[in-house]
């Protein structure tokens, strides 16, 4: 494909300052999502230069593709009249997404300029939370009744040409009161006898999604049932829209990236080139939380000042105990956090998981405590130091496994995001247990 | 949706030992992917009980949905005749995926039982790497010529009924020599005048994907162009298959989870309930790598044994310097690793990224070194210790930012996975720099 070449060419043209060339490459060679992706990779000064060169007609599509932080930055620097133009030509669901990030004066103006029917549709989408099926759905659906023939449906579809939303691959079959009955796939219209009725050909395989279903659950349904699109209904079964997979793919990626970014105290909407002060502030908060952890660890070490003064070897060896516990615990924690995100860790298997992780932790504890003990004995010619570090490591790795399972599960139960807070809490446990076990045992036995 | 209830009911029935009930719930209430998801969440003993209860007709679909490690475990415990039955009724692309994991005796038998045409199609898919467009594609496409009318196409489609692959939403337009020309969407067949020719209605918007394109790149194309399906061609443009989004969604999720799992030394195909010994062995390897890091850190501390003996406060405070550096560096590392995975970090923006991260690292270094210095001075009533720890932290946080940018970029350049090895190497740097800066400065100035 030519995307990579184009992006490279744009970079070069940008460096050379030949903006007309950048403009033509941008608007001709790349799709809106690719331009969005490219904008995300640019430092702020260049990003604004490129943004200025983009045709207003595709600006809306591009704003939808970039992450929240980048979008907010671009919106701030765009003229109101250009923003209003950017909202034109968008599907209703996309327009709803974009409006939620625009200044309220512009939202009012956009709503005013719409005809009544479209405004009502839009307000319907806006009335549901962004992270629910209602927020993802597009209210523009093609509906048919069950008692008409395919021939009639096809004539109706010809009338609807140019009015259908992107990726429409079916009609939704509803009854007289607009309640969902089934799906009439375009494939089935094309391959069935035109005189058949919709009722004879329609599929009952696709369950409708209730409008308040969380976006994360919607993504799971799409993934697990290999759906391309699904109807959205109210609690009572009234059809109100349709979700297509292209909206869901973003949720799947965000969901999968959420754990990765949260474990480093970041969020998946992070702008790689956010202003230095903004980033510094956000990261300072995470460093502050971790400083408290470090201070707790340091305080636990200070309890054994006398012992360390007597045996400096302890001060030298102690990072091994805490860091091996931290690494082993993080492995368990990562597995459990992913399992929780996928809905595969629940009450039913917590006990099995705990026992299994404890067994692995203890076994690895045995292996590595023996290994480290040999090194310590060889180094300091002191068998007692070897025994103390071995026991401390065994205790720490076993406990790390237990903490790695129980901490994230407990957090979910009290409503805290385990991906965000789990690793800090786990490290606190493995640091303190590691230091106290090692230095405490040394105080008693050496 | 009822999935959650069903799974909960199955768990309960499983606990109660009412296997007939489990069987009926499994085979009636859940889709294959949901059963796969459920199997992944079960400890091995229960997993095998449930596996035994599954109808052979859907066993193939389920094997395709579970991750590699779980799949290997299930295949090992299944009778050859059941495995052969599991391969029936699968689309060619799915069959190809499954065959790659089956024992060769079974593969031979399956190939023998197929008619020649299907065997040739299958062998074509098998001849491409699993992680390429060729490995993802389904060779079963519906092709039409550009010069026929839509009316003719529709009559042809009626003949093809039941022979189309899942999620077929278009015909692919080819010339006399089977070279790709464009897409004829079912939507356009339905909404256009039946007497129009294919050439008048077909779309040229979708670029074909070359068969050797990496699966990761295919996923990026689907995401960035909001594709539902795309044709696959040879270098010379010969049509050989079609990729649909349901195959790509798995790649997107795997790709996004890869970084998370790798950073803990795990892989995304991890079976949560792999046998204890298997898991212990895999994790031991990671602990071994990290032990080397820890030993290097410990060795760097031991260089300053005399200084520590004199000032025990140093031994107590030193974990703050290394851990704050590690945390700050991990944040930078995570951002760069994600940027690399998304293709948003390249030569063109490395310098900007480096300068920005260095600025953030230095600013946060200033803030937190001041803060920690105040604590240290208050604690030990010694201004020099405050000065030493402040300078050491500032050095470590600034260097952590530089290392967080350069380590993963360098790794990609020499062909090592930055998600897997990046964090170990980064921690080695922040530990050693932290300890040496702190204890070294203390040796000189105290």
PDB file of N, CA, C and O in Angstrom, chain B residues 276-339:
ATOM      1  N   UNK B 276       0.835 -25.754  36.225  1.00  0.00           N
ATOM      2  CA  UNK B 276       1.736 -25.012  37.104  1.00  0.00           C
ATOM      3  C   UNK B 276       3.198 -25.113  36.655  1.00  0.00           C
ATOM      4  O   UNK B 276       3.911 -24.109  36.610  1.00  0.00           O
ATOM      5  N   UNK B 277       3.620 -26.314  36.262  1.00  0.00           N
ATOM      6  CA  UNK B 277       5.029 -26.463  35.892  1.00  0.00           C
ATOM      7  C   UNK B 277       5.378 -25.692  34.625  1.00  0.00           C
ATOM      8  O   UNK B 277       6.433 -25.059  34.535  1.00  0.00           O
ATOM      9  N   UNK B 278       4.464 -25.727  33.647  1.00  0.00           N
ATOM     10  CA  UNK B 278       4.679 -24.966  32.411  1.00  0.00           C
ATOM     11  C   UNK B 278       4.811 -23.478  32.723  1.00  0.00           C
ATOM     12  O   UNK B 278       5.741 -22.807  32.268  1.00  0.00           O
ATOM     13  N   UNK B 279       3.860 -22.959  33.512  1.00  0.00           N
ATOM     14  CA  UNK B 279       3.898 -21.533  33.847  1.00  0.00           C
ATOM     15  C   UNK B 279       5.148 -21.195  34.651  1.00  0.00           C
ATOM     16  O   UNK B 279       5.771 -20.153  34.429  1.00  0.00           O
ATOM     17  N   UNK B 280       5.491 -22.067  35.617  1.00  0.00           N
ATOM     18  CA  UNK B 280       6.659 -21.788  36.454  1.00  0.00           C
ATOM     19  C   UNK B 280       7.902 -21.648  35.583  1.00  0.00           C
ATOM     20  O   UNK B 280       8.699 -20.731  35.761  1.00  0.00           O
ATOM     21  N   UNK B 281       8.031 -22.546  34.621  1.00  0.00           N
ATOM     22  CA  UNK B 281       9.201 -22.527  33.752  1.00  0.00           C
ATOM     23  C   UNK B 281       9.266 -21.233  32.941  1.00  0.00           C
ATOM     24  O   UNK B 281      10.301 -20.568  32.877  1.00  0.00           O
ATOM     25  N   UNK B 282       8.100 -20.880  32.335  1.00  0.00           N
ATOM     26  CA  UNK B 282       8.088 -19.662  31.522  1.00  0.00           C
ATOM     27  C   UNK B 282       8.435 -18.430  32.348  1.00  0.00           C
ATOM     28  O   UNK B 282       9.178 -17.569  31.924  1.00  0.00           O
ATOM     29  N   UNK B 283       7.841 -18.369  33.546  1.00  0.00           N
ATOM     30  CA  UNK B 283       8.068 -17.173  34.356  1.00  0.00           C
ATOM     31  C   UNK B 283       9.471 -17.166  34.948  1.00  0.00           C
ATOM     32  O   UNK B 283      10.037 -16.104  35.195  1.00  0.00           O
ATOM     33  N   UNK B 284      10.018 -18.369  35.199  1.00  0.00           N
ATOM     34  CA  UNK B 284      11.368 -18.438  35.750  1.00  0.00           C
ATOM     35  C   UNK B 284      12.344 -17.747  34.797  1.00  0.00           C
ATOM     36  O   UNK B 284      13.267 -17.054  35.234  1.00  0.00           O
ATOM     37  N   UNK B 285      12.127 -17.915  33.508  1.00  0.00           N
ATOM     38  CA  UNK B 285      13.014 -17.289  32.525  1.00  0.00           C
ATOM     39  C   UNK B 285      13.019 -15.768  32.706  1.00  0.00           C
ATOM     40  O   UNK B 285      14.071 -15.122  32.694  1.00  0.00           O
ATOM     41  N   UNK B 286      11.830 -15.211  32.912  1.00  0.00           N
ATOM     42  CA  UNK B 286      11.718 -13.768  33.092  1.00  0.00           C
ATOM     43  C   UNK B 286      12.363 -13.319  34.394  1.00  0.00           C
ATOM     44  O   UNK B 286      13.047 -12.293  34.460  1.00  0.00           O
ATOM     45  N   UNK B 287      12.154 -14.123  35.449  1.00  0.00           N
ATOM     46  CA  UNK B 287      12.763 -13.794  36.736  1.00  0.00           C
ATOM     47  C   UNK B 287      14.284 -13.863  36.630  1.00  0.00           C
ATOM     48  O   UNK B 287      15.000 -13.073  37.254  1.00  0.00           O
ATOM     49  N   UNK B 288      14.781 -14.806  35.833  1.00  0.00           N
ATOM     50  CA  UNK B 288      16.231 -14.924  35.660  1.00  0.00           C
ATOM     51  C   UNK B 288      16.800 -13.657  35.029  1.00  0.00           C
ATOM     52  O   UNK B 288      17.808 -13.113  35.495  1.00  0.00           O
ATOM     53  N   UNK B 289      16.128 -13.179  33.971  1.00  0.00           N
ATOM     54  CA  UNK B 289      16.580 -11.954  33.313  1.00  0.00           C
ATOM     55  C   UNK B 289      16.589 -10.799  34.315  1.00  0.00           C
ATOM     56  O   UNK B 289      17.537 -10.013  34.390  1.00  0.00           O
ATOM     57  N   UNK B 290      15.513 -10.738  35.116  1.00  0.00           N
ATOM     58  CA  UNK B 290      15.430  -9.641  36.074  1.00  0.00           C
ATOM     59  C   UNK B 290      16.404  -9.790  37.234  1.00  0.00           C
ATOM     60  O   UNK B 290      16.798  -8.801  37.843  1.00  0.00           O
ATOM     61  N   UNK B 291      16.787 -11.036  37.521  1.00  0.00           N
ATOM     62  CA  UNK B 291      17.775 -11.236  38.578  1.00  0.00           C
ATOM     63  C   UNK B 291      19.115 -10.650  38.147  1.00  0.00           C
ATOM     64  O   UNK B 291      19.840 -10.053  38.953  1.00  0.00           O
ATOM     65  N   UNK B 292      19.428 -10.799  36.870  1.00  0.00           N
ATOM     66  CA  UNK B 292      20.674 -10.219  36.362  1.00  0.00           C
ATOM     67  C   UNK B 292      20.653  -8.703  36.565  1.00  0.00           C
ATOM     68  O   UNK B 292      21.619  -8.110  37.037  1.00  0.00           O
ATOM     69  N   UNK B 293      19.520  -8.075  36.231  1.00  0.00           N
ATOM     70  CA  UNK B 293      19.353  -6.642  36.483  1.00  0.00           C
ATOM     71  C   UNK B 293      19.605  -6.317  37.953  1.00  0.00           C
ATOM     72  O   UNK B 293      20.358  -5.396  38.291  1.00  0.00           O
ATOM     73  N   UNK B 294      18.957  -7.110  38.824  1.00  0.00           N
ATOM     74  CA  UNK B 294      19.069  -6.844  40.257  1.00  0.00           C
ATOM     75  C   UNK B 294      20.515  -7.022  40.715  1.00  0.00           C
ATOM     76  O   UNK B 294      21.029  -6.238  41.524  1.00  0.00           O
ATOM     77  N   UNK B 295      21.182  -8.050  40.183  1.00  0.00           N
ATOM     78  CA  UNK B 295      22.571  -8.280  40.596  1.00  0.00           C
ATOM     79  C   UNK B 295      23.484  -7.140  40.135  1.00  0.00           C
ATOM     80  O   UNK B 295      24.397  -6.737  40.855  1.00  0.00           O
ATOM     81  N   UNK B 296      23.207  -6.625  38.949  1.00  0.00           N
ATOM     82  CA  UNK B 296      23.988  -5.482  38.468  1.00  0.00           C
ATOM     83  C   UNK B 296      23.786  -4.281  39.397  1.00  0.00           C
ATOM     84  O   UNK B 296      24.744  -3.588  39.761  1.00  0.00           O
ATOM     85  N   UNK B 297      22.526  -4.061  39.796  1.00  0.00           N
ATOM     86  CA  UNK B 297      22.229  -2.943  40.690  1.00  0.00           C
ATOM     87  C   UNK B 297      22.947  -3.138  42.019  1.00  0.00           C
ATOM     88  O   UNK B 297      23.571  -2.206  42.556  1.00  0.00           O
ATOM     89  N   UNK B 298      22.865  -4.367  42.522  1.00  0.00           N
ATOM     90  CA  UNK B 298      23.471  -4.686  43.804  1.00  0.00           C
ATOM     91  C   UNK B 298      24.996  -4.516  43.726  1.00  0.00           C
ATOM     92  O   UNK B 298      25.641  -3.999  44.640  1.00  0.00           O
ATOM     93  N   UNK B 299      25.556  -4.937  42.610  1.00  0.00           N
ATOM     94  CA  UNK B 299      26.999  -4.780  42.431  1.00  0.00           C
ATOM     95  C   UNK B 299      27.378  -3.299  42.440  1.00  0.00           C
ATOM     96  O   UNK B 299      28.359  -2.904  43.044  1.00  0.00           O
ATOM     97  N   UNK B 300      26.521  -2.464  41.789  1.00  0.00           N
ATOM     98  CA  UNK B 300      26.838  -1.040  41.775  1.00  0.00           C
ATOM     99  C   UNK B 300      26.756  -0.454  43.183  1.00  0.00           C
ATOM    100  O   UNK B 300      27.526   0.440  43.538  1.00  0.00           O
ATOM    101  N   UNK B 301      25.855  -0.990  44.007  1.00  0.00           N
ATOM    102  CA  UNK B 301      25.785  -0.523  45.403  1.00  0.00           C
ATOM    103  C   UNK B 301      27.049  -0.937  46.165  1.00  0.00           C
ATOM    104  O   UNK B 301      27.619  -0.162  46.935  1.00  0.00           O
ATOM    105  N   UNK B 302      27.481  -2.182  45.892  1.00  0.00           N
ATOM    106  CA  UNK B 302      28.599  -2.726  46.673  1.00  0.00           C
ATOM    107  C   UNK B 302      29.884  -1.926  46.467  1.00  0.00           C
ATOM    108  O   UNK B 302      30.789  -1.957  47.292  1.00  0.00           O
ATOM    109  N   UNK B 303      29.961  -1.182  45.352  1.00  0.00           N
ATOM    110  CA  UNK B 303      31.142  -0.348  45.107  1.00  0.00           C
ATOM    111  C   UNK B 303      31.286   0.723  46.178  1.00  0.00           C
ATOM    112  O   UNK B 303      32.353   1.283  46.375  1.00  0.00           O
ATOM    113  N   UNK B 304      30.161   1.012  46.850  1.00  0.00           N
ATOM    114  CA  UNK B 304      30.181   2.108  47.818  1.00  0.00           C
ATOM    115  C   UNK B 304      30.008   1.610  49.249  1.00  0.00           C
ATOM    116  O   UNK B 304      29.492   2.318  50.097  1.00  0.00           O
ATOM    117  N   UNK B 305      30.446   0.378  49.483  1.00  0.00           N
ATOM    118  CA  UNK B 305      30.268  -0.242  50.789  1.00  0.00           C
ATOM    119  C   UNK B 305      30.807   0.644  51.919  1.00  0.00           C
ATOM    120  O   UNK B 305      30.136   0.823  52.944  1.00  0.00           O
ATOM    121  N   UNK B 306      31.977   1.233  51.683  1.00  0.00           N
ATOM    122  CA  UNK B 306      32.595   2.056  52.726  1.00  0.00           C
ATOM    123  C   UNK B 306      31.727   3.254  53.076  1.00  0.00           C
ATOM    124  O   UNK B 306      31.514   3.566  54.265  1.00  0.00           O
ATOM    125  N   UNK B 307      31.187   3.923  52.030  1.00  0.00           N
ATOM    126  CA  UNK B 307      30.352   5.101  52.272  1.00  0.00           C
ATOM    127  C   UNK B 307      29.093   4.722  53.052  1.00  0.00           C
ATOM    128  O   UNK B 307      28.674   5.427  53.973  1.00  0.00           O
ATOM    129  N   UNK B 308      28.492   3.592  52.670  1.00  0.00           N
ATOM    130  CA  UNK B 308      27.267   3.168  53.352  1.00  0.00           C
ATOM    131  C   UNK B 308      27.558   2.853  54.815  1.00  0.00           C
ATOM    132  O   UNK B 308      26.789   3.201  55.708  1.00  0.00           O
ATOM    133  N   UNK B 309      28.707   2.199  55.057  1.00  0.00           N
ATOM    134  CA  UNK B 309      29.083   1.867  56.430  1.00  0.00           C
ATOM    135  C   UNK B 309      29.134   3.137  57.278  1.00  0.00           C
ATOM    136  O   UNK B 309      28.718   3.165  58.432  1.00  0.00           O
ATOM    137  N   UNK B 310      29.628   4.230  56.639  1.00  0.00           N
ATOM    138  CA  UNK B 310      29.777   5.473  57.378  1.00  0.00           C
ATOM    139  C   UNK B 310      28.422   6.182  57.580  1.00  0.00           C
ATOM    140  O   UNK B 310      28.139   6.710  58.640  1.00  0.00           O
ATOM    141  N   UNK B 311      27.609   6.175  56.509  1.00  0.00           N
ATOM    142  CA  UNK B 311      26.307   6.860  56.583  1.00  0.00           C
ATOM    143  C   UNK B 311      25.179   5.885  56.286  1.00  0.00           C
ATOM    144  O   UNK B 311      24.822   5.680  55.122  1.00  0.00           O
ATOM    145  N   UNK B 312      24.610   5.273  57.299  1.00  0.00           N
ATOM    146  CA  UNK B 312      23.546   4.287  57.079  1.00  0.00           C
ATOM    147  C   UNK B 312      22.322   4.942  56.430  1.00  0.00           C
ATOM    148  O   UNK B 312      21.572   4.304  55.697  1.00  0.00           O
ATOM    149  N   UNK B 313      22.174   6.249  56.668  1.00  0.00           N
ATOM    150  CA  UNK B 313      21.052   6.974  56.070  1.00  0.00           C
ATOM    151  C   UNK B 313      21.008   6.756  54.560  1.00  0.00           C
ATOM    152  O   UNK B 313      19.936   6.676  53.944  1.00  0.00           O
ATOM    153  N   UNK B 314      22.173   6.623  53.939  1.00  0.00           N
ATOM    154  CA  UNK B 314      22.222   6.434  52.490  1.00  0.00           C
ATOM    155  C   UNK B 314      21.527   5.137  52.081  1.00  0.00           C
ATOM    156  O   UNK B 314      20.795   5.084  51.100  1.00  0.00           O
ATOM    157  N   UNK B 315      21.795   4.067  52.844  1.00  0.00           N
ATOM    158  CA  UNK B 315      21.187   2.767  52.526  1.00  0.00           C
ATOM    159  C   UNK B 315      19.670   2.853  52.661  1.00  0.00           C
ATOM    160  O   UNK B 315      18.933   2.223  51.907  1.00  0.00           O
ATOM    161  N   UNK B 316      19.240   3.646  53.626  1.00  0.00           N
ATOM    162  CA  UNK B 316      17.795   3.764  53.854  1.00  0.00           C
ATOM    163  C   UNK B 316      17.132   4.567  52.732  1.00  0.00           C
ATOM    164  O   UNK B 316      16.072   4.207  52.244  1.00  0.00           O
ATOM    165  N   UNK B 317      17.779   5.650  52.302  1.00  0.00           N
ATOM    166  CA  UNK B 317      17.155   6.547  51.326  1.00  0.00           C
ATOM    167  C   UNK B 317      17.305   6.098  49.873  1.00  0.00           C
ATOM    168  O   UNK B 317      16.530   6.494  49.003  1.00  0.00           O
ATOM    169  N   UNK B 318      18.310   5.242  49.602  1.00  0.00           N
ATOM    170  CA  UNK B 318      18.623   4.985  48.185  1.00  0.00           C
ATOM    171  C   UNK B 318      17.488   4.393  47.353  1.00  0.00           C
ATOM    172  O   UNK B 318      17.403   4.678  46.153  1.00  0.00           O
ATOM    173  N   UNK B 319      16.552   3.592  47.922  1.00  0.00           N
ATOM    174  CA  UNK B 319      15.482   3.080  47.051  1.00  0.00           C
ATOM    175  C   UNK B 319      14.613   4.183  46.449  1.00  0.00           C
ATOM    176  O   UNK B 319      14.020   3.995  45.389  1.00  0.00           O
ATOM    177  N   UNK B 320      14.536   5.353  47.124  1.00  0.00           N
ATOM    178  CA  UNK B 320      13.718   6.442  46.573  1.00  0.00           C
ATOM    179  C   UNK B 320      14.273   6.885  45.219  1.00  0.00           C
ATOM    180  O   UNK B 320      13.539   7.063  44.251  1.00  0.00           O
ATOM    181  N   UNK B 321      15.591   7.032  45.154  1.00  0.00           N
ATOM    182  CA  UNK B 321      16.216   7.532  43.922  1.00  0.00           C
ATOM    183  C   UNK B 321      15.971   6.569  42.768  1.00  0.00           C
ATOM    184  O   UNK B 321      15.579   6.961  41.672  1.00  0.00           O
ATOM    185  N   UNK B 322      16.186   5.266  43.021  1.00  0.00           N
ATOM    186  CA  UNK B 322      16.034   4.311  41.922  1.00  0.00           C
ATOM    187  C   UNK B 322      14.572   4.127  41.544  1.00  0.00           C
ATOM    188  O   UNK B 322      14.230   4.057  40.364  1.00  0.00           O
ATOM    189  N   UNK B 323      13.666   4.069  42.532  1.00  0.00           N
ATOM    190  CA  UNK B 323      12.280   3.759  42.175  1.00  0.00           C
ATOM    191  C   UNK B 323      11.599   4.931  41.465  1.00  0.00           C
ATOM    192  O   UNK B 323      10.860   4.744  40.504  1.00  0.00           O
ATOM    193  N   UNK B 324      11.903   6.183  41.892  1.00  0.00           N
ATOM    194  CA  UNK B 324      11.300   7.323  41.193  1.00  0.00           C
ATOM    195  C   UNK B 324      11.812   7.398  39.753  1.00  0.00           C
ATOM    196  O   UNK B 324      11.060   7.716  38.825  1.00  0.00           O
ATOM    197  N   UNK B 325      13.086   7.093  39.557  1.00  0.00           N
ATOM    198  CA  UNK B 325      13.623   7.060  38.195  1.00  0.00           C
ATOM    199  C   UNK B 325      12.942   5.985  37.364  1.00  0.00           C
ATOM    200  O   UNK B 325      12.587   6.197  36.197  1.00  0.00           O
ATOM    201  N   UNK B 326      12.736   4.829  37.976  1.00  0.00           N
ATOM    202  CA  UNK B 326      12.084   3.717  37.268  1.00  0.00           C
ATOM    203  C   UNK B 326      10.663   4.061  36.854  1.00  0.00           C
ATOM    204  O   UNK B 326      10.247   3.786  35.721  1.00  0.00           O
ATOM    205  N   UNK B 327       9.933   4.693  37.754  1.00  0.00           N
ATOM    206  CA  UNK B 327       8.538   5.053  37.456  1.00  0.00           C
ATOM    207  C   UNK B 327       8.475   6.097  36.340  1.00  0.00           C
ATOM    208  O   UNK B 327       7.739   5.951  35.373  1.00  0.00           O
ATOM    209  N   UNK B 328       9.282   7.144  36.463  1.00  0.00           N
ATOM    210  CA  UNK B 328       9.268   8.200  35.441  1.00  0.00           C
ATOM    211  C   UNK B 328       9.680   7.623  34.088  1.00  0.00           C
ATOM    212  O   UNK B 328       9.057   7.903  33.061  1.00  0.00           O
ATOM    213  N   UNK B 329      10.710   6.775  34.091  1.00  0.00           N
ATOM    214  CA  UNK B 329      11.172   6.173  32.841  1.00  0.00           C
ATOM    215  C   UNK B 329      10.119   5.270  32.223  1.00  0.00           C
ATOM    216  O   UNK B 329       9.940   5.254  31.005  1.00  0.00           O
ATOM    217  N   UNK B 330       9.390   4.520  33.067  1.00  0.00           N
ATOM    218  CA  UNK B 330       8.365   3.612  32.542  1.00  0.00           C
ATOM    219  C   UNK B 330       7.254   4.364  31.838  1.00  0.00           C
ATOM    220  O   UNK B 330       6.672   3.865  30.878  1.00  0.00           O
ATOM    221  N   UNK B 331       6.943   5.553  32.347  1.00  0.00           N
ATOM    222  CA  UNK B 331       5.891   6.328  31.690  1.00  0.00           C
ATOM    223  C   UNK B 331       6.321   6.698  30.277  1.00  0.00           C
ATOM    224  O   UNK B 331       5.577   6.510  29.311  1.00  0.00           O
ATOM    225  N   UNK B 332       7.533   7.204  30.165  1.00  0.00           N
ATOM    226  CA  UNK B 332       8.042   7.545  28.832  1.00  0.00           C
ATOM    227  C   UNK B 332       8.086   6.299  27.953  1.00  0.00           C
ATOM    228  O   UNK B 332       7.629   6.300  26.807  1.00  0.00           O
ATOM    229  N   UNK B 333       8.621   5.222  28.511  1.00  0.00           N
ATOM    230  CA  UNK B 333       8.754   3.965  27.754  1.00  0.00           C
ATOM    231  C   UNK B 333       7.406   3.485  27.221  1.00  0.00           C
ATOM    232  O   UNK B 333       7.284   3.088  26.060  1.00  0.00           O
ATOM    233  N   UNK B 334       6.386   3.522  28.077  1.00  0.00           N
ATOM    234  CA  UNK B 334       5.061   3.044  27.663  1.00  0.00           C
ATOM    235  C   UNK B 334       4.520   3.865  26.500  1.00  0.00           C
ATOM    236  O   UNK B 334       3.980   3.327  25.538  1.00  0.00           O
ATOM    237  N   UNK B 335       4.691   5.186  26.595  1.00  0.00           N
ATOM    238  CA  UNK B 335       4.212   6.056  25.510  1.00  0.00           C
ATOM    239  C   UNK B 335       4.939   5.754  24.209  1.00  0.00           C
ATOM    240  O   UNK B 335       4.328   5.646  23.142  1.00  0.00           O
ATOM    241  N   UNK B 336       6.248   5.562  24.294  1.00  0.00           N
ATOM    242  CA  UNK B 336       7.019   5.316  23.068  1.00  0.00           C
ATOM    243  C   UNK B 336       6.692   3.932  22.498  1.00  0.00           C
ATOM    244  O   UNK B 336       6.549   3.771  21.284  1.00  0.00           O
ATOM    245  N   UNK B 337       6.540   2.933  23.369  1.00  0.00           N
ATOM    246  CA  UNK B 337       6.209   1.588  22.883  1.00  0.00           C
ATOM    247  C   UNK B 337       4.850   1.586  22.188  1.00  0.00           C
ATOM    248  O   UNK B 337       4.683   0.994  21.123  1.00  0.00           O
ATOM    249  N   UNK B 338       3.876   2.280  22.762  1.00  0.00           N
ATOM    250  CA  UNK B 338       2.590   2.344  22.086  1.00  0.00           C
ATOM    251  C   UNK B 338       2.714   3.103  20.764  1.00  0.00           C
ATOM    252  O   UNK B 338       2.180   2.687  19.738  1.00  0.00           O
ATOM    253  N   UNK B 339       3.446   4.192  20.781  1.00  0.00           N
ATOM    254  CA  UNK B 339       3.646   4.967  19.556  1.00  0.00           C
ATOM    255  C   UNK B 339       4.298   4.131  18.465  1.00  0.00           C
ATOM    256  O   UNK B 339       3.908   4.185  17.303  1.00  0.00           O
TER     257      UNK B 339
END
